[in-house]
Coordinates of C-alpha atoms in Angstrom, one line a residue:
X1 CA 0.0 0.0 0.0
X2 CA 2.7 2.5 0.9
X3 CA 5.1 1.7 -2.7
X4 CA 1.3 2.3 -4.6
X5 CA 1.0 6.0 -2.7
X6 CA 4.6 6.8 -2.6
X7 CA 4.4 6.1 -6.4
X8 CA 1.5 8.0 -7.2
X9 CA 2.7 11.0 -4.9
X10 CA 5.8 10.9 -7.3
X11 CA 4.2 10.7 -11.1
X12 CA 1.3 13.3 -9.8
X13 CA 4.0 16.2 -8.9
X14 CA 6.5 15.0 -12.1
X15 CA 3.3 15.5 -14.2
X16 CA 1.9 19.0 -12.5
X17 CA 4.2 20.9 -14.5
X18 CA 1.6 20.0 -17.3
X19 CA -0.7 22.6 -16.6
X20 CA 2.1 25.4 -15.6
X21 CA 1.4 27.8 -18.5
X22 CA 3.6 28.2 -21.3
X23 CA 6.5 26.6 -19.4
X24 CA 5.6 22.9 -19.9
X25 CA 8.4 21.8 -21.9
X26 CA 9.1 17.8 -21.6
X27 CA 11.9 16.1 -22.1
X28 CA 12.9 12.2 -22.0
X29 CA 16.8 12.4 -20.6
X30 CA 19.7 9.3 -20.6
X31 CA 22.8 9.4 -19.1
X32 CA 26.0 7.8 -16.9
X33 CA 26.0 8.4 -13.1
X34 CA 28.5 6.4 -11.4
X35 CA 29.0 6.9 -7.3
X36 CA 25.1 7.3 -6.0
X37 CA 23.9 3.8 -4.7
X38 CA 26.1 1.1 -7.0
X39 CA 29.8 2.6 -5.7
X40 CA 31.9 -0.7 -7.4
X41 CA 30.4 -0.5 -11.0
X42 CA 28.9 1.9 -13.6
X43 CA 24.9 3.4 -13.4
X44 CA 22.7 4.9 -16.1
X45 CA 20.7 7.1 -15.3
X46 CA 16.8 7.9 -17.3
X47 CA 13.6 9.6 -16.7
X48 CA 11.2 12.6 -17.4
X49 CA 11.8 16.5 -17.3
X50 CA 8.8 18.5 -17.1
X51 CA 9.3 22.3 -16.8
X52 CA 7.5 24.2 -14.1
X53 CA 8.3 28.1 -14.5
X54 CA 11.1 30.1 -16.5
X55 CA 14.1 28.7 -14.0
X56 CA 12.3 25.6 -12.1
X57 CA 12.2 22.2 -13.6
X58 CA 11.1 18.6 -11.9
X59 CA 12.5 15.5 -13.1
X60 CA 11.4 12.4 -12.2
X61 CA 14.3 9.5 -13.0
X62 CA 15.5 6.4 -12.3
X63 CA 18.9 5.0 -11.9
X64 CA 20.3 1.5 -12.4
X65 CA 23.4 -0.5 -12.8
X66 CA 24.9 -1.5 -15.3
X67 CA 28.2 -3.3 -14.0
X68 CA 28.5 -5.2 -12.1
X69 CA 25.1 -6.8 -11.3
X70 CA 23.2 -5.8 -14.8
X71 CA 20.1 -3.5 -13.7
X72 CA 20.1 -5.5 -10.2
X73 CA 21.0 -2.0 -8.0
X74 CA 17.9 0.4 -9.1
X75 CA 16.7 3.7 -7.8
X76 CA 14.0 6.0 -8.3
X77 CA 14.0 9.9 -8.3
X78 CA 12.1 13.3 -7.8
X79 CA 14.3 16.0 -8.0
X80 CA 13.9 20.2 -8.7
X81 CA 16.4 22.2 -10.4
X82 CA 17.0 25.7 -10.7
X83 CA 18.9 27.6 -13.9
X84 CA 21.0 29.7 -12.4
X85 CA 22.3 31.6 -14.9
X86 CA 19.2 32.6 -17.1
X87 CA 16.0 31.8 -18.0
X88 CA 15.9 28.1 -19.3
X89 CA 12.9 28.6 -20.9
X90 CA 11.3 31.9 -22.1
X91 CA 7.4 29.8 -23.0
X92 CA 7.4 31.3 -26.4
X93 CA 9.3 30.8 -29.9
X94 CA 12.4 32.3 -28.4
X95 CA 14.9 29.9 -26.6
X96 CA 16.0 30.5 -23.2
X97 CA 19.7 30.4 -21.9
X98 CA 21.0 28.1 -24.1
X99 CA 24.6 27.7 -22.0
X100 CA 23.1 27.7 -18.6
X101 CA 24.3 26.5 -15.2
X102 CA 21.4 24.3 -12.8
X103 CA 21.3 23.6 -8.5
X104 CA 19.2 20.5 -8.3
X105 CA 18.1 18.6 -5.2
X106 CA 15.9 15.7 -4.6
X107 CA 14.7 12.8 -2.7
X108 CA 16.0 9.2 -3.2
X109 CA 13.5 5.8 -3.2
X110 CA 15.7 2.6 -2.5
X111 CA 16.2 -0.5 -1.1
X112 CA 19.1 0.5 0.8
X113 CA 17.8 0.3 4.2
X114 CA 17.8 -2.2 7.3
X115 CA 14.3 -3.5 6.4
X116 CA 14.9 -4.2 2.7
X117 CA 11.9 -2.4 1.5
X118 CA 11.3 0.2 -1.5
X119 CA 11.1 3.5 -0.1
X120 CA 12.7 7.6 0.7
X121 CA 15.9 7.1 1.9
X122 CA 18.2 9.8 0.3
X123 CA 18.4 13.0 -0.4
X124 CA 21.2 14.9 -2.8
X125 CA 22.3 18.4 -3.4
X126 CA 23.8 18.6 -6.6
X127 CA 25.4 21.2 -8.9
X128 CA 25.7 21.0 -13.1
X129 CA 28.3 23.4 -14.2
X130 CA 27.4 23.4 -17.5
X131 CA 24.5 22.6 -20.0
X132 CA 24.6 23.6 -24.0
X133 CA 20.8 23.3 -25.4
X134 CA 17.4 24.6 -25.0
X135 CA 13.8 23.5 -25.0
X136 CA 13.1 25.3 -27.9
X137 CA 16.0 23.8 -29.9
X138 CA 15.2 20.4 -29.2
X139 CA 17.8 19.0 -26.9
X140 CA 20.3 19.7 -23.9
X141 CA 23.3 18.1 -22.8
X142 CA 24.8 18.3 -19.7
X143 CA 27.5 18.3 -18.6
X144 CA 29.6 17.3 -15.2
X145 CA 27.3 17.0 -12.1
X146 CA 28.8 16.8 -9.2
X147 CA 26.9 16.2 -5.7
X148 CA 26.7 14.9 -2.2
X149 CA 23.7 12.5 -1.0
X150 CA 22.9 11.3 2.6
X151 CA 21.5 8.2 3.0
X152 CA 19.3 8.7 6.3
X153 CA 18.3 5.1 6.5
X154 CA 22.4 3.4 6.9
X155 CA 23.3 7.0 8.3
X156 CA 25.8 7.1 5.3
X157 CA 26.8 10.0 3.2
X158 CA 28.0 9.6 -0.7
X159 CA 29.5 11.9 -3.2
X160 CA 28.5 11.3 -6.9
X161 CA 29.3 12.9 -10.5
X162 CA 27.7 11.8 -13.5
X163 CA 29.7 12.6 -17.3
X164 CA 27.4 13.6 -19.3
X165 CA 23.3 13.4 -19.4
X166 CA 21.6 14.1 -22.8
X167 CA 17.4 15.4 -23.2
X168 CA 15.5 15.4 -25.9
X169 CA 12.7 17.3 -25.7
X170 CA 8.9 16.0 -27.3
X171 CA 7.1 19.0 -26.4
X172 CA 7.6 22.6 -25.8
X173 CA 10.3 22.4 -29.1
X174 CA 10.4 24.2 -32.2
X175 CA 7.6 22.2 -34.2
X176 CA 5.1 23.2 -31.5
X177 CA 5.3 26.9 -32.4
X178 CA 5.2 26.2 -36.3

């Protein structure tokens, strides 16, 4: 009963950005993350972008394994992150920012807890130096993301960076203001 509310508490705020205005950009996004929850192998990272307002955006991802254990180390995440160097969106025609800096933080669901059960047990702070890409244009990539997560639950604390993450964008582009 608790996974079925937890997940959807999770898909109803990652799809509220729907009805923001002119800001409701979405994006599907792929990536590497290494150093989060599987610290021995390599991690891909996937999910959802929806934009919220000019600078906010939500994302709601997962992230699994990929050595050693294939997909057996999984995670799922909700996470906010604010442009910090301009507008990432401007809701018309005209691209925002398109080389932009973003401060994300989020909230963690895993099994890495004492009672081996899906559920919130980190929280991350994380910063992404650079991103080259807009809504508007398509696609984004970016670019080194480095952060620190605290695992409440095992009382532990991990730093993380992921390479590169790419989103392509199915709404809010180009062809929807043709």
């Amino acid at each position: 009963m608790r996974r079925t509310i937890a997940l959807i508490l999770v898909i109803t705020s990652a799809l509220s950005g729907l009805v923001a205005g002119a800001y409701n950009d979405v994006s599907l996004t792929f990536g590497h993350q290494s150093g989060l929850q599987n610290l021995e192998g390599l991690n891909v990272t996937y999910g959802l972008n929806v934009g919220l307002t000019k600078r906010l955006e939500t994302s709601l991802w997962g992230e699994s394994s990929l050595t050693p254990g294939f997909f057996q180390d999984n995670a799922l995440g909700l996470s906010l992150s604010y442009a910090v160097m301009g507008d990432r969106s401007t809701g018309t025609s005209v691209p925002g920012s398109a080389i932009n800096m973003f401060v994300n933080a989020g909230l963690m669901f895993t099994m890495h807890n004492p009672w081996d059960v899906f559920m919130p047990t980190t929280g991350y702070v994380s910063f992404t130096p650079l991103t080259l890409g807009s809504s508007v244009l398509g696609r984004r990539e970016r670019m080194f993301e480095v952060g620190v997560a605290y695992n409440w639950a095992e009382n532990r604390f991990a730093f993380f960076f992921s390479l590169f993450k790419f989103d392509y964008y199915v709404h809010g582009t180009w062809r929807d203001y043709m």
